[in-house]
mmCIF file of N, CA and C in Angstrom:
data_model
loop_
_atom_site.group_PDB
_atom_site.id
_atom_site.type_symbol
_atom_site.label_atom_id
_atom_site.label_comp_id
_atom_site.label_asym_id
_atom_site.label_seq_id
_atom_site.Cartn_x
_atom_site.Cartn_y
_atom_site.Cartn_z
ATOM 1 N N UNK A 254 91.220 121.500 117.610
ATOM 2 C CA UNK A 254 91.532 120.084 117.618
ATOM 3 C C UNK A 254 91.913 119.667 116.192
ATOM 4 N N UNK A 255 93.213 119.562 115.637
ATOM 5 C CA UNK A 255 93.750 119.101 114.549
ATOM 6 C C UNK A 255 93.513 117.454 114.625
ATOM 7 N N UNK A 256 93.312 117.175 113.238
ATOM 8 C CA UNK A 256 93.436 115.654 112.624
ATOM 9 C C UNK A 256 95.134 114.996 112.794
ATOM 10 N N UNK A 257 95.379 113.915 113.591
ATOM 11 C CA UNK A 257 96.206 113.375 113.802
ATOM 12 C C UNK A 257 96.337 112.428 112.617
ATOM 13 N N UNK A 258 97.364 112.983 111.369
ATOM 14 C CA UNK A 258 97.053 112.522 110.124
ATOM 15 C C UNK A 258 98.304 111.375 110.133
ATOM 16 N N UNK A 259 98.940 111.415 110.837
ATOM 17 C CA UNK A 259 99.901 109.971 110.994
ATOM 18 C C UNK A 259 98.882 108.908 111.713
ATOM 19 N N UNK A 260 98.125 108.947 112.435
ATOM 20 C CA UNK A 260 97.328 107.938 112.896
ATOM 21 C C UNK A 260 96.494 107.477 111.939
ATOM 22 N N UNK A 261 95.873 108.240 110.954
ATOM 23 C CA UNK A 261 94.662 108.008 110.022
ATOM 24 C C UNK A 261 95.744 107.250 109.013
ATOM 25 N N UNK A 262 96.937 107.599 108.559
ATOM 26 C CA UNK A 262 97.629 106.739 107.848
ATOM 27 C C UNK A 262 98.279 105.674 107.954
ATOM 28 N N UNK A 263 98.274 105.335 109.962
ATOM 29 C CA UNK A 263 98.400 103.977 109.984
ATOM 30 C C UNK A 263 96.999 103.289 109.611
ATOM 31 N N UNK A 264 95.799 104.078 110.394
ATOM 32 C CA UNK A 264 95.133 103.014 110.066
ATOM 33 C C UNK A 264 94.414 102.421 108.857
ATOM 34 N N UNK A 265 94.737 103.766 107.672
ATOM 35 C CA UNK A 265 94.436 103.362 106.494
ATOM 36 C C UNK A 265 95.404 101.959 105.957
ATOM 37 N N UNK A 266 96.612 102.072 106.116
ATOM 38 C CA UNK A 266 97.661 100.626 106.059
ATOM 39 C C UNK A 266 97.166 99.537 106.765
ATOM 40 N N UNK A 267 96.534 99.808 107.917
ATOM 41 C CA UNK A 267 95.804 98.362 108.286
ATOM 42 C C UNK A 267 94.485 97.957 107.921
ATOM 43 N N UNK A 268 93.836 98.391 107.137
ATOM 44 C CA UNK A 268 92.498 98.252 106.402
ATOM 45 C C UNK A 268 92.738 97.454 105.153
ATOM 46 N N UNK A 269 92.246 95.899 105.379
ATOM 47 C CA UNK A 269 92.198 95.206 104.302
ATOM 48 C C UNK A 269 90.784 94.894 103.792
ATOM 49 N N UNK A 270 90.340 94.439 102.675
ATOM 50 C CA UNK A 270 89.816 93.884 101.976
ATOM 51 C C UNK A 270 89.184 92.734 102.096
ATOM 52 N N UNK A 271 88.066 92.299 102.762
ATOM 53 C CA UNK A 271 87.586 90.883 103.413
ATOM 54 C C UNK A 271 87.140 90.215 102.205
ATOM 55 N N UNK A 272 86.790 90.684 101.301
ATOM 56 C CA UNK A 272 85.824 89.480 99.903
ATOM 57 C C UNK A 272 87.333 89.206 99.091
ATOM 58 N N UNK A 273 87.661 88.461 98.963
ATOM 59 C CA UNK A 273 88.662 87.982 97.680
ATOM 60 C C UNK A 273 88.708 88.284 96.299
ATOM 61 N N UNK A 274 87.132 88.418 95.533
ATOM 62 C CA UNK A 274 87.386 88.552 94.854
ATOM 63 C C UNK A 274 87.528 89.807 94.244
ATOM 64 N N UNK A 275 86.705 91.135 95.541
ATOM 65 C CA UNK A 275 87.322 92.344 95.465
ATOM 66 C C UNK A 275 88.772 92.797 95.516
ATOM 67 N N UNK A 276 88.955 92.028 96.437
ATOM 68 C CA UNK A 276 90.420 92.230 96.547
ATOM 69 C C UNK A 276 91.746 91.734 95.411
ATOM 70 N N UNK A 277 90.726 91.297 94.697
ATOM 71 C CA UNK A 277 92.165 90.334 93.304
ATOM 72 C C UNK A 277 91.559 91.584 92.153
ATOM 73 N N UNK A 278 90.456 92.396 92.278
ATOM 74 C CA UNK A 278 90.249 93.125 91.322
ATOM 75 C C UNK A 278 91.050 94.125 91.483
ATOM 76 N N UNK A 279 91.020 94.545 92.739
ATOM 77 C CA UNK A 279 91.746 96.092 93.408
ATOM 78 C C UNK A 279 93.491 95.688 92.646
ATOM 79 N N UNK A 280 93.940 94.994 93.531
ATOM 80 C CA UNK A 280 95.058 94.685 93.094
ATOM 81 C C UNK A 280 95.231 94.783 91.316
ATOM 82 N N UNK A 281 94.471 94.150 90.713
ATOM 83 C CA UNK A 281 94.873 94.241 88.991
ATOM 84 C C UNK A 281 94.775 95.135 88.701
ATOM 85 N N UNK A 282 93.889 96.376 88.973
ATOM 86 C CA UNK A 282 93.723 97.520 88.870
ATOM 87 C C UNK A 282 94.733 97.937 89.317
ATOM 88 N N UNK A 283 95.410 97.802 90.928
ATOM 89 C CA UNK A 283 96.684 98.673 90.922
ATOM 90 C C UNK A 283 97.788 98.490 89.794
ATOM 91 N N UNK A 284 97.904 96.926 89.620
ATOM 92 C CA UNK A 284 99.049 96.835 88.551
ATOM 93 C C UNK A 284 99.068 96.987 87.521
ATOM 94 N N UNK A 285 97.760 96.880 86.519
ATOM 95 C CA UNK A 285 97.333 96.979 85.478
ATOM 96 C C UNK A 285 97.140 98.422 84.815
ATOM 97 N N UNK A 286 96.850 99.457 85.685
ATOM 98 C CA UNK A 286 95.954 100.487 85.712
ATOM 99 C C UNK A 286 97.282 101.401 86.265
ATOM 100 N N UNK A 287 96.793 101.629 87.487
ATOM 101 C CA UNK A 287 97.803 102.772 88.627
ATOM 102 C C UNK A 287 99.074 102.829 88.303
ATOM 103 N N UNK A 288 99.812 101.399 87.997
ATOM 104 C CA UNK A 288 101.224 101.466 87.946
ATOM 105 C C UNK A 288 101.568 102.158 86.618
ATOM 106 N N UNK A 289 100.874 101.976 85.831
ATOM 107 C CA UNK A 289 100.569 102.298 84.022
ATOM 108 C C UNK A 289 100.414 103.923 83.769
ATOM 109 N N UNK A 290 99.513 104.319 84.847
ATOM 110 C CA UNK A 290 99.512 105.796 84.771
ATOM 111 C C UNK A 290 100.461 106.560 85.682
ATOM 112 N N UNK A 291 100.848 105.903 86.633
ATOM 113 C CA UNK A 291 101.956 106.861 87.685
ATOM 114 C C UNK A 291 103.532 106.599 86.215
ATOM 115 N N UNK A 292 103.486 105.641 86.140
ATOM 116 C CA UNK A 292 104.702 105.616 84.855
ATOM 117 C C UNK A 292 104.415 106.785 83.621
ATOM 118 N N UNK A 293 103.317 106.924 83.100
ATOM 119 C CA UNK A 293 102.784 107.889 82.033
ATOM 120 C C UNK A 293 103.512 109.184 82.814
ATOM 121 N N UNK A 294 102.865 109.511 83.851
ATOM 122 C CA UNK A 294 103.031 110.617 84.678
ATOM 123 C C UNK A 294 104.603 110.881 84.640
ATOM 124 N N UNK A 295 104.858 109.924 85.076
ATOM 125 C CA UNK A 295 106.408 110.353 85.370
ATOM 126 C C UNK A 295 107.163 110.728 84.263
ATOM 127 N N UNK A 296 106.738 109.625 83.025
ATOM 128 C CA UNK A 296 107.454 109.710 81.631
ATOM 129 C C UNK A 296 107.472 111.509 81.069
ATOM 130 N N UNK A 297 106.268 111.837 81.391
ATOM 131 C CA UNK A 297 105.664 113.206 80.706
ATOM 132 C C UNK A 297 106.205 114.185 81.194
ATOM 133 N N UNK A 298 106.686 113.781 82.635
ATOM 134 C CA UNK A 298 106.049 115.372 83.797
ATOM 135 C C UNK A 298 105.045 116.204 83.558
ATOM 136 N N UNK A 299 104.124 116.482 83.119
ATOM 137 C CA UNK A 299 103.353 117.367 83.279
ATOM 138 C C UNK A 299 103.406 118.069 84.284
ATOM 139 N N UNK A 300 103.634 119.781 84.410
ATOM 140 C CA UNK A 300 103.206 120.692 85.487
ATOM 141 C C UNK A 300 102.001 120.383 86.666
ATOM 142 N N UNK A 301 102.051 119.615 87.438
ATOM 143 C CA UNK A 301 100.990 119.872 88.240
ATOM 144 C C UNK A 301 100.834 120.621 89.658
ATOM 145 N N UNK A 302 99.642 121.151 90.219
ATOM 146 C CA UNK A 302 99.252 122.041 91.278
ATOM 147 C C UNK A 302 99.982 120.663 92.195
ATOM 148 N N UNK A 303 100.275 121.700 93.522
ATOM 149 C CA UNK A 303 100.505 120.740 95.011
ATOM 150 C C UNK A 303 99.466 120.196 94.984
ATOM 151 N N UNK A 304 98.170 120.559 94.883
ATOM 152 C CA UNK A 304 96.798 119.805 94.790
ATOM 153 C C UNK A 304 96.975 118.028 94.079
ATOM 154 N N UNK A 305 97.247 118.364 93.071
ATOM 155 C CA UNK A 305 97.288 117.628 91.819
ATOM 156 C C UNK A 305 98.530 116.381 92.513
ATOM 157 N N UNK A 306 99.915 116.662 92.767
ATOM 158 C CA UNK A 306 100.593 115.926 93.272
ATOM 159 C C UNK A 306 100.111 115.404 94.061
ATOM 160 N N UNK A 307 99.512 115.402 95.114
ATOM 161 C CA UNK A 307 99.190 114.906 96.357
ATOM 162 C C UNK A 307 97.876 113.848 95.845
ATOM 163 N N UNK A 308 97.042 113.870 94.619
ATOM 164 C CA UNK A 308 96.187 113.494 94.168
ATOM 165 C C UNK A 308 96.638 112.317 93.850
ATOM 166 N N UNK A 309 97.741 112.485 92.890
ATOM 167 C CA UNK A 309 98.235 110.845 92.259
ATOM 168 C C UNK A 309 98.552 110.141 93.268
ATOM 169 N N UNK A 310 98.508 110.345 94.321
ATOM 170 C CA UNK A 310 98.901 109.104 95.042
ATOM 171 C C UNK A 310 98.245 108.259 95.340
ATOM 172 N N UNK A 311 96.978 108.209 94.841
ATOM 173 C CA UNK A 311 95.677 107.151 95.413
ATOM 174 C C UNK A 311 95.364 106.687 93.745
ATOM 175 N N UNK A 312 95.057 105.287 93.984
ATOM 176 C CA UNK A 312 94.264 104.813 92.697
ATOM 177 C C UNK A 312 93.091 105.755 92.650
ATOM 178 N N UNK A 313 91.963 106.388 92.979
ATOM 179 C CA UNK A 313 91.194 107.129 92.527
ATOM 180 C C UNK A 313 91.593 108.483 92.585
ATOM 181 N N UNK A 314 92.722 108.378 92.012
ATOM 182 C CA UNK A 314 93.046 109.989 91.482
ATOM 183 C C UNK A 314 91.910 110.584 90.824
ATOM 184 N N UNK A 315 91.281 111.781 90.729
ATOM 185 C CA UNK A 315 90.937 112.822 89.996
ATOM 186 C C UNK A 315 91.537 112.550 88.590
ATOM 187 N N UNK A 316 92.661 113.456 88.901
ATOM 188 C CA UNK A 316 93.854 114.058 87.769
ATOM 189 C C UNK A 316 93.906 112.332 86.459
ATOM 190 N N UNK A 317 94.227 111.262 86.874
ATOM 191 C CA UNK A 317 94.204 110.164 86.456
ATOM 192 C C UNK A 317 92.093 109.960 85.358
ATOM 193 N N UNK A 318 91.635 110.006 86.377
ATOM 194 C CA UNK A 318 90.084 109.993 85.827
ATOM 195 C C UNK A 318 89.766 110.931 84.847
ATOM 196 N N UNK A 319 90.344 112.244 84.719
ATOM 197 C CA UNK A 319 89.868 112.913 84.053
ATOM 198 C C UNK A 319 90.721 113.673 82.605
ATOM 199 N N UNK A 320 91.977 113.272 83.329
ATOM 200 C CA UNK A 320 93.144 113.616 81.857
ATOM 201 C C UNK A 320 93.156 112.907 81.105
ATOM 202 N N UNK A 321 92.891 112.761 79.921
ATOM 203 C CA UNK A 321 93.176 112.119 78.491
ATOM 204 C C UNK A 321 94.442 111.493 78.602
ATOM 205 N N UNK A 322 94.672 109.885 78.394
ATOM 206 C CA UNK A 322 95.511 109.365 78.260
ATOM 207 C C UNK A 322 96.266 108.680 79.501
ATOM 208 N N UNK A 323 95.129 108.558 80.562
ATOM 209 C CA UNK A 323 95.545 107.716 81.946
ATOM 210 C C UNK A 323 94.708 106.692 81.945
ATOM 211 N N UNK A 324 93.983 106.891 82.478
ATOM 212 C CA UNK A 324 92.497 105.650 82.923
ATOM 213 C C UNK A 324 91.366 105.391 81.909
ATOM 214 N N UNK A 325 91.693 106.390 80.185
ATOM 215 C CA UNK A 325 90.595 106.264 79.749
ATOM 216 C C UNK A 325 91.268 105.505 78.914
ATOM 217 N N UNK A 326 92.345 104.765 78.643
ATOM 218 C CA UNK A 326 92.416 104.008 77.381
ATOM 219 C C UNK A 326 92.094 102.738 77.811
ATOM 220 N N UNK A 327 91.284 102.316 78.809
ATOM 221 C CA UNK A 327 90.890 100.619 78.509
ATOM 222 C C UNK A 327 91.834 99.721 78.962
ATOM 223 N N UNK A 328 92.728 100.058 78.865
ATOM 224 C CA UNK A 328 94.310 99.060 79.919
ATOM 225 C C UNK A 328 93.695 98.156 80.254
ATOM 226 N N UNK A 329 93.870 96.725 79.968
ATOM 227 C CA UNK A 329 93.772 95.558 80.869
ATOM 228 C C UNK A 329 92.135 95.169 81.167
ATOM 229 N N UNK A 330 91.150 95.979 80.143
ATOM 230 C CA UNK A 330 90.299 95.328 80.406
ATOM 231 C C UNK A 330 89.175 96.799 81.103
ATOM 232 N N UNK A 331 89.964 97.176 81.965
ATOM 233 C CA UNK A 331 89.363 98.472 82.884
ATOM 234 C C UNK A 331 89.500 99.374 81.910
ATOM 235 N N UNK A 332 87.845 99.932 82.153
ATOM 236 C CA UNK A 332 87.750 101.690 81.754
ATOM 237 C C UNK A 332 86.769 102.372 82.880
ATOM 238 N N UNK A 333 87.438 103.705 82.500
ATOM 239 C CA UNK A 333 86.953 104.553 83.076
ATOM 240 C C UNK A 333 85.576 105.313 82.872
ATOM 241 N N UNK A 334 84.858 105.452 84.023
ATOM 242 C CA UNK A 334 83.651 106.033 83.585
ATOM 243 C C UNK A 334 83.026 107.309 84.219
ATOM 244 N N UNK A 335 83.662 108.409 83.955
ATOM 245 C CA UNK A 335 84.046 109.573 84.539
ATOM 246 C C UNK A 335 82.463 110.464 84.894
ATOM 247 N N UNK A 336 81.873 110.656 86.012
ATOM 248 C CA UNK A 336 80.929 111.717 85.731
ATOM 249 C C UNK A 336 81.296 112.802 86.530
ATOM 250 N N UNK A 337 80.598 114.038 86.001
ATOM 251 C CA UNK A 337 80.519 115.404 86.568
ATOM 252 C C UNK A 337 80.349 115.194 87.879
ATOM 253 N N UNK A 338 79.710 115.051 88.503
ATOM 254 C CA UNK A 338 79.060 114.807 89.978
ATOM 255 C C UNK A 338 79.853 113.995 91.128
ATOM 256 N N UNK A 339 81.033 113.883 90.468
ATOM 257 C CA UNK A 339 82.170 112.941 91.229
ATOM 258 C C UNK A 339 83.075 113.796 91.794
#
């Protein structure tokens, strides 16, 4: 029995955010943050694994959390607070 991964990605697109003021954080974070490092990314290319590609596509990237020079410089207020156990 395979995961019907077009269904899980509609319904991840229909999953909103009920508190407001979570939701005005998420958002600044995407624009502030995500858009800031997918641009870094792109500017650089860096070599990455299929792993790694498929990673940047979510604000809680890995690759973003843990590479020097994405999520740890403080952008907009947000930093990153990376542990082992994640």
């Amino acid at each position: 029995c395979g995961v019907d991964l077009q269904q899980v990605r509609m319904d991840v697109n229909r999953a909103r955010i009920n508190d407001p003021l979570l939701a005005q954080e998420v958002a600044d974070f995407t624009n502030d943050c995500y858009a800031l490092a997918r641009s870094r990314l792109f500017m650089t290319q860096p070599t990455l694994t299929k792993e790694q590609l498929n990673d940047v596509n979510w604000i809680g990237s890995r690759f973003f959390l843990q590479t020097p020079g994405y999520y740890d410089d403080g952008f907009s207020g947000f930093r990153s607070h990376t542990h082992s156990g994640l």
